[in-house]
mmCIF file of C-alpha atoms in Angstrom:
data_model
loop_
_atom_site.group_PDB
_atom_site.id
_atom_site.type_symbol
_atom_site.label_atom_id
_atom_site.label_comp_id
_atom_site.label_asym_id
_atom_site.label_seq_id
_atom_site.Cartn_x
_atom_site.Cartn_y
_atom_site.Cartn_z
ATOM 1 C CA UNK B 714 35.713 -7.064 43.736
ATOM 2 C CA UNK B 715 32.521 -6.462 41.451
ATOM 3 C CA UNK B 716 33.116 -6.319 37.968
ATOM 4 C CA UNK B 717 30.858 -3.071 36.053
ATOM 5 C CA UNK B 718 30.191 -4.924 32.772
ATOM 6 C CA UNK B 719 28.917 -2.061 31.374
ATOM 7 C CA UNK B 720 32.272 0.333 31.442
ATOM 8 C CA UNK B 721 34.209 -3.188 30.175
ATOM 9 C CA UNK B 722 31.857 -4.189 27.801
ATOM 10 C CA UNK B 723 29.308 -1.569 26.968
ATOM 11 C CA UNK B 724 28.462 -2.606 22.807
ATOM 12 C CA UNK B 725 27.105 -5.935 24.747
ATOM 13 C CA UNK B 726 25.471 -4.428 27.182
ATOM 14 C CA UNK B 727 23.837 -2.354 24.910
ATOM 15 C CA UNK B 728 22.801 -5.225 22.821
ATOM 16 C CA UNK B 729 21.404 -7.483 25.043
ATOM 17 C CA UNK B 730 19.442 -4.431 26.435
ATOM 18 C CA UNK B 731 18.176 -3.771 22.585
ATOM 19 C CA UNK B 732 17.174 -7.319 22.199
ATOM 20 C CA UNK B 733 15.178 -7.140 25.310
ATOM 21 C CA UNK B 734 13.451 -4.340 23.909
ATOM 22 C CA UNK B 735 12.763 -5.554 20.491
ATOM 23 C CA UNK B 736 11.813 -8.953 22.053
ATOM 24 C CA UNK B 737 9.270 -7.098 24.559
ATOM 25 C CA UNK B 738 7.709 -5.153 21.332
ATOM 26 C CA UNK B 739 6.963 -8.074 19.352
ATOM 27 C CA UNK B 740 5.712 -9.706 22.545
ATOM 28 C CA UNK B 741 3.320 -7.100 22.468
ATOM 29 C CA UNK B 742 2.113 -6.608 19.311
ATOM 30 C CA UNK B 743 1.763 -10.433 19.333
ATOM 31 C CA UNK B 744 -0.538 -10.649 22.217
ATOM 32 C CA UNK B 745 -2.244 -7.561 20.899
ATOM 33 C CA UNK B 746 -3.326 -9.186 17.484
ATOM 34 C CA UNK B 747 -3.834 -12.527 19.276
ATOM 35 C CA UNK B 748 -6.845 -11.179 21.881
ATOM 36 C CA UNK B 749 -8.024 -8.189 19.312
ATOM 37 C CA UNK B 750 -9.902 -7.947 16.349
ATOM 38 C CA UNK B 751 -9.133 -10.657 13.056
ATOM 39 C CA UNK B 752 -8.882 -9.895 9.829
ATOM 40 C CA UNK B 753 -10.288 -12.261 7.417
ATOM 41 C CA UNK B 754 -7.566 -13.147 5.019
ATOM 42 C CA UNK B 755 -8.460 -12.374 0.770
ATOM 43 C CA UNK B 756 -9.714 -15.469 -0.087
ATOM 44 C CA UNK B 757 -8.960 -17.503 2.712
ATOM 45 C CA UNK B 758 -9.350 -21.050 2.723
ATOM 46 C CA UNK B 759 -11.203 -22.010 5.741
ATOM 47 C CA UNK B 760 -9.941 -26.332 5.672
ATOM 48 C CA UNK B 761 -8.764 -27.425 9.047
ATOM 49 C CA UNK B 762 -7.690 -25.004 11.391
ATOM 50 C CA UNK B 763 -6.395 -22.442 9.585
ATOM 51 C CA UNK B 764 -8.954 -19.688 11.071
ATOM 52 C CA UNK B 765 -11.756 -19.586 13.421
ATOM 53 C CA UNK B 766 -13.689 -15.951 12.013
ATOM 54 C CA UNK B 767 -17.124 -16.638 11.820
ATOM 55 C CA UNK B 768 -19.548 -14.399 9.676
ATOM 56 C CA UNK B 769 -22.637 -13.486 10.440
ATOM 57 C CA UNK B 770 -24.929 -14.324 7.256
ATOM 58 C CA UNK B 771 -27.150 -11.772 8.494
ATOM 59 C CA UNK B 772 -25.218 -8.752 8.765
ATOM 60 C CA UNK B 773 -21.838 -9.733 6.358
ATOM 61 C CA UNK B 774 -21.337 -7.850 3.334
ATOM 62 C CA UNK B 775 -20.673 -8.944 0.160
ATOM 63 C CA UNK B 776 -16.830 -8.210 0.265
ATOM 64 C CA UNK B 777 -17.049 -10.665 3.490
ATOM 65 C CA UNK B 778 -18.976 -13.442 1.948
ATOM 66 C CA UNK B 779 -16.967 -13.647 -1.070
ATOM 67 C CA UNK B 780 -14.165 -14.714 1.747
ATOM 68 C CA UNK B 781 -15.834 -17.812 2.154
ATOM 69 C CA UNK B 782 -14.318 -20.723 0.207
ATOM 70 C CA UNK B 783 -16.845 -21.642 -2.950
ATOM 71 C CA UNK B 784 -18.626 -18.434 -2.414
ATOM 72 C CA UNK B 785 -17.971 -16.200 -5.574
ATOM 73 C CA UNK B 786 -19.278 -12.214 -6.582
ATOM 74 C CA UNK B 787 -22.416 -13.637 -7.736
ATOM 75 C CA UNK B 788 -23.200 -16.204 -4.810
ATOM 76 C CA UNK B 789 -22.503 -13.443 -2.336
ATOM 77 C CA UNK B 790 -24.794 -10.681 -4.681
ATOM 78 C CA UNK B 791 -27.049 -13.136 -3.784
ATOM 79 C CA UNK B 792 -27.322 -13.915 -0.278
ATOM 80 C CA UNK B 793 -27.479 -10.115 0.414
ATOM 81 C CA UNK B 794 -30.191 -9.502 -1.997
ATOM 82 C CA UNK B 795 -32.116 -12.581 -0.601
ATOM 83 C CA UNK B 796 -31.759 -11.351 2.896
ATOM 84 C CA UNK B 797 -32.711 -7.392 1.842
ATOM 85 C CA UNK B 798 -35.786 -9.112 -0.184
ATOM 86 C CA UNK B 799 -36.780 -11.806 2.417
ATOM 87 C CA UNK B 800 -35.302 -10.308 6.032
ATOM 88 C CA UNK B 801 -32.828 -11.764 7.932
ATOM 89 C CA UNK B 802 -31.602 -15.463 7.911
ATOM 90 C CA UNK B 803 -33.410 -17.935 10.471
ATOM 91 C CA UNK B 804 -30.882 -20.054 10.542
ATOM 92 C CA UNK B 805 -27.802 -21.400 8.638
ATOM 93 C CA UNK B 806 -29.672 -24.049 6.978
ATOM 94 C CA UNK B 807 -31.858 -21.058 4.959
ATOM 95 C CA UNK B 808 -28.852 -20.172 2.646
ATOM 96 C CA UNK B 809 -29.836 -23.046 0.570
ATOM 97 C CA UNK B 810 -32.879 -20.659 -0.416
ATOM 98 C CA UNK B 811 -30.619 -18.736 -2.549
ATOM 99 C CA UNK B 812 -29.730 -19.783 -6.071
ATOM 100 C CA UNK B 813 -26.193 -21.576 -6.262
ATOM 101 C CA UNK B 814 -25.814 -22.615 -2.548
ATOM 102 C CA UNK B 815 -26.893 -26.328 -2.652
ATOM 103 C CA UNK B 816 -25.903 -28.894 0.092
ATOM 104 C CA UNK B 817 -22.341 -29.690 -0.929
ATOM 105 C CA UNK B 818 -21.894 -25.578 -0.440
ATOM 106 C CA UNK B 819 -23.841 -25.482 2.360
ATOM 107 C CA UNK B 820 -21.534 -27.945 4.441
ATOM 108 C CA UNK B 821 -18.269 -26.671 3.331
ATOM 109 C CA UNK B 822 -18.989 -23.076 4.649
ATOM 110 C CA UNK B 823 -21.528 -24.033 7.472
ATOM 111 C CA UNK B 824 -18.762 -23.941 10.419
ATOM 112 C CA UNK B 825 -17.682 -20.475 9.180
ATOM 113 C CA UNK B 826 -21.382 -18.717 9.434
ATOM 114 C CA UNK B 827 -23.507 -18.357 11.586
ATOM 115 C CA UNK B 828 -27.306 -16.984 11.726
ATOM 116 C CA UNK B 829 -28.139 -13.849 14.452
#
């Protein structure tokens, strides 16, 4: 003879079923974070492998610069005014045209920026 586990035990039932649920949601809201757009965390330290956003020198704002580690209000006033003085960015390399981004700068934020 079957045995209806939900009339003999319907609070567990109930609970597994609600677990399942919950566990299905954060699934989802996992996977949709994971494959969708990344926010770039307030003053996010970019060592290791903590994050792989990469900024567009050419198009960033100044809110998104100053995200870079090293690269305060004034350094990032400064790329944007170089680029709306000079045009865009050839290449990475050209932020050392702007005042206060030297080589040491330059290769501690050169895998987080790119040139396009």
């Amino acid at each position: 003879m079957k045995k209806n586990l939900f009339k003999e035990y319907p609070e567990r039932v109930l609970g597994a079923l609600v677990l399942f649920v919950i566990g299905v949601v954060v699934l989802a809201a996992f996977l949709s974070g994971a494959l969708g757009y990344r926010h770039i965390p307030a003053k996010a330290s970019f060592a290791g492998d903590k994050t792989s956003v990469i900024l567009n020198i050419n198009t960033a704002s100044e809110e998104e610069l100053k995200q870079l580690d090293g690269v305060s209000d004034v350094i990032a006033k400064r790329i944007v005014l170089y680029r709306e003085e000079n045009g865009k960015f050839g290449t990475v390399e050209d932020l050392m045209k702007v005042e206060g981004i030297g080589e040491k700068k330059l290769q501690s934020i050169r895998n987080y920026v790119t040139a396009e």
